[in-house]
CSV table of C-alpha atoms in Angstrom, one decimal:
chain,number,residue,atom,x,y,z
A,1,VAL,CA,136.9,98.6,320.0
A,2,GLN,CA,138.3,98.4,323.5
A,3,ARG,CA,140.5,95.4,322.6
A,4,MET,CA,141.6,97.3,319.5
A,5,ARG,CA,142.7,100.3,321.6
A,6,SER,CA,144.3,98.1,324.2
A,7,VAL,CA,146.4,96.3,321.6
A,8,VAL,CA,147.4,99.5,319.7
A,9,ARG,CA,148.4,101.0,323.1
A,10,ARG,CA,150.6,97.9,323.9
A,11,LEU,CA,152.0,98.1,320.4
A,12,ALA,CA,152.9,101.8,321.0
A,13,GLU,CA,154.7,101.0,324.2
A,14,ARG,CA,156.7,98.2,322.4
A,15,LEU,CA,157.6,100.6,319.6
A,16,LYS,CA,158.7,103.3,322.1
A,17,THR,CA,160.9,100.8,323.9
A,18,ARG,CA,162.4,99.6,320.6
A,19,LEU,CA,162.9,103.1,319.4
A,20,SER,CA,164.6,104.2,322.6
A,21,ARG,CA,167.1,101.2,322.4
A,22,ARG,CA,167.9,102.0,318.8
A,23,ARG,CA,168.6,105.6,319.6
A,24,LYS,CA,171.0,104.6,322.4
A,25,VAL,CA,172.9,102.2,320.1
A,26,ARG,CA,173.1,104.8,317.4
A,27,ARG,CA,174.3,107.6,319.7
A,28,ARG,CA,177.9,106.4,319.5
A,29,GLY,CA,179.7,107.1,316.2
A,30,LYS,CA,182.7,105.4,314.5
A,31,LEU,CA,186.0,105.1,316.3
A,32,SER,CA,188.4,108.0,315.5
A,33,VAL,CA,191.9,106.5,315.3
A,34,ARG,CA,193.6,109.9,315.1
A,35,ARG,CA,191.8,111.4,318.1
A,36,THR,CA,192.3,108.1,320.1
A,37,LEU,CA,196.1,108.2,319.5
A,38,ARG,CA,196.3,111.9,320.4
A,39,LYS,CA,194.3,111.4,323.6
A,40,ASN,CA,196.4,108.5,324.8
A,41,LEU,CA,199.8,110.1,323.9
A,42,SER,CA,199.0,113.0,326.2
A,43,THR,CA,198.3,110.7,329.1
A,44,GLY,CA,201.0,108.1,328.4
A,45,GLY,CA,198.3,105.6,327.6
A,46,GLU,CA,197.2,105.1,331.2
A,47,PRO,CA,194.3,104.4,331.2
A,48,TYR,CA,193.8,103.7,327.5
A,49,GLN,CA,190.7,105.5,326.2
A,50,LEU,CA,188.9,105.1,322.9
A,51,VAL,CA,187.5,108.3,321.3
A,52,PHE,CA,184.5,108.1,319.0
A,53,ARG,CA,183.3,110.6,316.5
A,54,ALA,CA,180.1,112.3,317.4
A,55,ARG,CA,177.4,110.6,315.4
A,56,ARG,CA,175.3,112.8,313.2
A,57,ARG,CA,171.8,112.6,314.4
A,58,GLU,CA,169.3,111.6,311.7
A,59,ARG,CA,165.7,112.5,312.3
A,60,PRO,CA,163.5,110.0,310.5
A,61,GLU,CA,160.6,111.3,308.5
A,62,ILE,CA,157.4,109.3,307.9
A,63,VAL,CA,154.6,109.9,305.4
A,64,VAL,CA,151.5,107.8,305.7
A,65,LEU,CA,148.7,107.4,303.0
A,66,CYS,CA,145.7,105.5,304.4
A,67,ASP,CA,142.8,104.3,302.3
A,68,VAL,CA,139.4,104.9,304.1
A,69,SER,CA,137.1,103.7,301.4
A,70,ASP,CA,134.2,101.2,301.9
A,71,SER,CA,136.3,98.2,300.8
A,72,VAL,CA,138.7,98.6,303.7
A,73,ARG,CA,136.4,100.2,306.3
A,74,ASN,CA,136.8,97.2,308.6
A,75,VAL,CA,140.5,97.8,309.0
A,76,SER,CA,140.9,101.6,308.3
A,77,ARG,CA,140.0,102.6,311.9
A,78,LEU,CA,142.7,100.2,313.3
A,79,MET,CA,145.2,101.5,310.8
A,80,LEU,CA,144.4,105.1,311.7
A,81,GLN,CA,145.0,104.4,315.3
A,82,PHE,CA,148.4,103.0,314.2
A,83,VAL,CA,149.0,106.2,312.3
A,84,TYR,CA,148.1,108.2,315.4
A,85,THR,CA,150.6,106.2,317.3
A,86,LEU,CA,153.3,107.0,314.8
A,87,GLN,CA,152.7,110.7,315.2
A,88,GLU,CA,153.1,110.3,319.0
A,89,LEU,CA,156.5,108.5,318.5
A,90,TYR,CA,158.1,110.5,315.7
A,91,ALA,CA,158.4,114.3,315.4
A,92,ARG,CA,158.3,114.4,311.6
A,93,VAL,CA,155.1,112.5,310.5
A,94,ARG,CA,152.6,113.6,307.8
A,95,SER,CA,149.4,111.7,307.6
A,96,PHE,CA,146.9,111.6,304.7
A,97,VAL,CA,143.6,109.8,304.1
A,98,PHE,CA,142.2,109.1,300.6
A,99,VAL,CA,139.3,107.5,298.6
A,100,SER,CA,139.5,109.5,295.4
A,101,ASP,CA,140.4,112.8,296.9
A,102,LEU,CA,143.5,113.0,299.1
A,103,GLY,CA,143.4,115.0,302.4
A,104,GLU,CA,146.0,115.7,305.1
A,105,VAL,CA,145.0,114.8,308.7
A,106,THR,CA,148.3,115.5,310.4
A,107,HIS,CA,146.7,118.5,312.3
A,108,LEU,CA,143.8,116.3,313.6
A,109,PHE,CA,146.1,113.7,315.0
A,110,LYS,CA,148.3,116.4,316.7
A,111,ASN,CA,145.5,118.3,318.4
A,112,THR,CA,142.9,115.6,319.3
A,113,ASP,CA,142.8,112.4,321.3
A,114,VAL,CA,142.9,109.2,319.4
A,115,GLY,CA,139.2,108.3,319.4
A,116,ALA,CA,138.1,111.8,318.3
A,117,ALA,CA,140.9,112.0,315.7
A,118,VAL,CA,139.9,108.8,314.0
A,119,ASP,CA,136.2,109.8,314.1
A,120,LEU,CA,137.1,113.1,312.4
A,121,ALA,CA,139.3,111.4,309.8
A,122,THR,CA,136.5,109.0,308.8
A,123,ALA,CA,133.6,111.4,309.0
A,124,GLY,CA,133.9,113.0,305.6
A,125,LYS,CA,135.1,116.3,307.0
A,126,VAL,CA,138.5,116.1,305.2
A,127,ILE,CA,137.6,114.3,302.0
A,128,ASN,CA,134.5,113.0,300.2
A,129,LEU,CA,133.9,109.4,301.5
A,130,SER,CA,131.0,108.7,299.2
A,131,ALA,CA,133.2,108.9,296.1
A,132,ASN,CA,134.2,105.8,294.2
A,133,SER,CA,137.7,104.5,295.1
A,134,ASN,CA,140.4,105.8,292.8
A,135,TYR,CA,143.9,105.0,293.8
A,136,GLY,CA,145.4,106.5,290.6
A,137,ARG,CA,143.8,109.9,291.2
A,138,ALA,CA,144.9,109.8,294.9
A,139,LEU,CA,148.5,108.9,293.9
A,140,GLN,CA,148.5,111.6,291.2
A,141,LEU,CA,147.3,114.2,293.8
A,142,PHE,CA,150.1,113.2,296.2
A,143,HIS,CA,152.6,113.4,293.5
A,144,SER,CA,151.6,116.8,292.2
A,145,THR,CA,151.0,118.4,295.6
A,146,TYR,CA,153.3,116.7,298.2
A,147,LEU,CA,156.2,115.0,296.4
A,148,GLY,CA,158.5,117.9,297.3
A,149,SER,CA,158.1,116.9,301.0
A,150,VAL,CA,159.6,113.4,300.3
A,151,THR,CA,163.4,113.2,300.9
A,152,ARG,CA,166.0,110.5,301.2
A,153,ARG,CA,165.2,110.4,304.9
A,154,THR,CA,161.5,109.7,304.3
A,155,THR,CA,159.8,106.3,304.9
A,156,VAL,CA,156.5,106.3,302.9
A,157,ILE,CA,153.8,103.9,304.1
A,158,VAL,CA,150.7,103.2,302.0
A,159,ILE,CA,147.8,101.4,303.7
A,160,GLY,CA,145.1,100.0,301.4
A,161,ASP,CA,143.9,97.1,299.2
A,162,GLY,CA,145.0,98.5,295.9
A,163,ARG,CA,141.6,98.1,294.4
A,164,THR,CA,141.2,100.9,291.8
A,165,ASN,CA,137.5,100.5,290.8
A,166,TYR,CA,138.8,100.0,287.3
A,167,ASN,CA,140.2,103.5,287.1
A,168,PRO,CA,143.7,104.1,285.7
A,169,PRO,CA,146.2,103.0,288.4
A,170,HIS,CA,148.9,105.6,287.6
A,171,ALA,CA,151.6,103.5,289.1
A,172,TRP,CA,154.2,105.9,287.6
A,173,ALA,CA,153.3,108.3,290.5
A,174,LEU,CA,154.2,105.6,293.0
A,175,ALA,CA,157.4,104.8,291.1
A,176,GLU,CA,158.5,108.4,291.3
A,177,VAL,CA,157.8,108.5,295.1
A,178,LYS,CA,160.0,105.4,295.4
A,179,LEU,CA,162.9,107.1,293.6
A,180,LYS,CA,162.8,110.0,296.1
A,181,CYS,CA,162.2,108.3,299.4
A,182,ARG,CA,164.3,106.1,301.7
A,183,ARG,CA,161.8,103.3,301.8
A,184,LEU,CA,158.3,102.7,300.4
A,185,VAL,CA,156.2,100.2,302.3
A,186,TRP,CA,152.7,99.0,301.4
A,187,LEU,CA,150.4,97.4,304.1
A,188,CYS,CA,147.6,95.5,302.3
A,189,PRO,CA,144.6,94.1,304.1
A,190,GLU,CA,144.0,91.4,301.4
A,191,GLU,CA,145.7,88.1,301.2
A,192,LYS,CA,148.2,87.8,298.4
A,193,HIS,CA,146.2,85.1,296.5
A,194,SER,CA,143.5,87.7,295.8
A,195,TRP,CA,145.8,90.3,294.3
A,196,GLY,CA,145.3,90.9,290.6
A,197,PHE,CA,141.8,89.6,290.5
A,198,GLY,CA,138.9,92.0,289.6
A,199,ASP,CA,140.0,95.6,290.0
A,200,SER,CA,143.0,94.8,292.2
A,201,GLU,CA,146.2,96.4,291.0
A,202,MET,CA,148.3,95.2,293.9
A,203,PRO,CA,150.8,93.2,291.7
A,204,LEU,CA,151.5,96.4,289.7
A,205,TYR,CA,151.8,98.6,292.8
A,206,ALA,CA,154.0,96.0,294.6
A,207,ARG,CA,156.6,96.2,291.9
A,208,HIS,CA,157.2,99.9,292.9
A,209,CYS,CA,157.5,99.2,296.6
A,210,HIS,CA,160.6,98.2,298.7
A,211,ARG,CA,158.3,96.0,300.8
A,212,VAL,CA,154.7,94.8,300.9
A,213,GLU,CA,153.1,93.1,303.9
A,214,THR,CA,149.6,91.6,304.4
A,215,VAL,CA,148.0,93.2,307.5
A,216,ARG,CA,144.5,91.9,308.2
A,217,SER,CA,144.4,91.9,312.0
A,218,LEU,CA,145.8,93.3,315.2
A,219,ASP,CA,148.2,90.4,315.4
A,220,ASP,CA,149.5,91.0,311.8
A,221,LEU,CA,150.0,94.7,312.6
A,222,ALA,CA,151.9,94.0,315.8
A,223,LYS,CA,154.1,91.5,314.0
A,224,VAL,CA,155.2,93.9,311.2
A,225,ALA,CA,155.1,97.3,312.9
A,226,ALA,CA,158.3,97.0,314.9
A,227,GLU,CA,160.3,95.8,311.9
A,228,LEU,CA,159.1,98.6,309.6
A,229,MET,CA,159.8,101.6,311.8
A,230,PRO,CA,163.0,103.6,311.0
């Protein structure tokens, strides 16, 4: 547990540094030829100065759906610490956990330290953890209740193994989320060669994502996290 927290903490620092650099680069807009000419005519061109348009600041939005069922219990705590880190880094993050029901945990991660927040999110206080896994129902609930909060600025991250317990997958709900969002990313704790076997619907869900990554360990998470962040 201590190693997990230490690695997630280091990952958070790397993400903060990367995010800060990106924001500095993005701060300057495109060159304004007209304003540059006007500026330099008034000074006789000495010294020559370039004038840039003020860049419109885009505030990225992130929505995270994290499976906390028994089949991913080994990695769900790690992933929830990652979700907590996202809420520290970005102002506009909404976080959800699901098994069959879907529950929002954004408020827990805002008002509680990371250990307590993860404990509360996995203690059955928000959703029923003893229910059978039902991805289709969870996706339907998100679609019917929260789809309106997804915009062209939103990166949606789904974390889970895509095992539906043989319930209807309702991939149409995921497809409609993809149509509305900026990017839809799925982080799966199972290796690709196991997708599609048994109750796995990952090949179907993957078709409706912009990107799918296998994340089974801290090293995997560290490798993909910095690339995925807006």
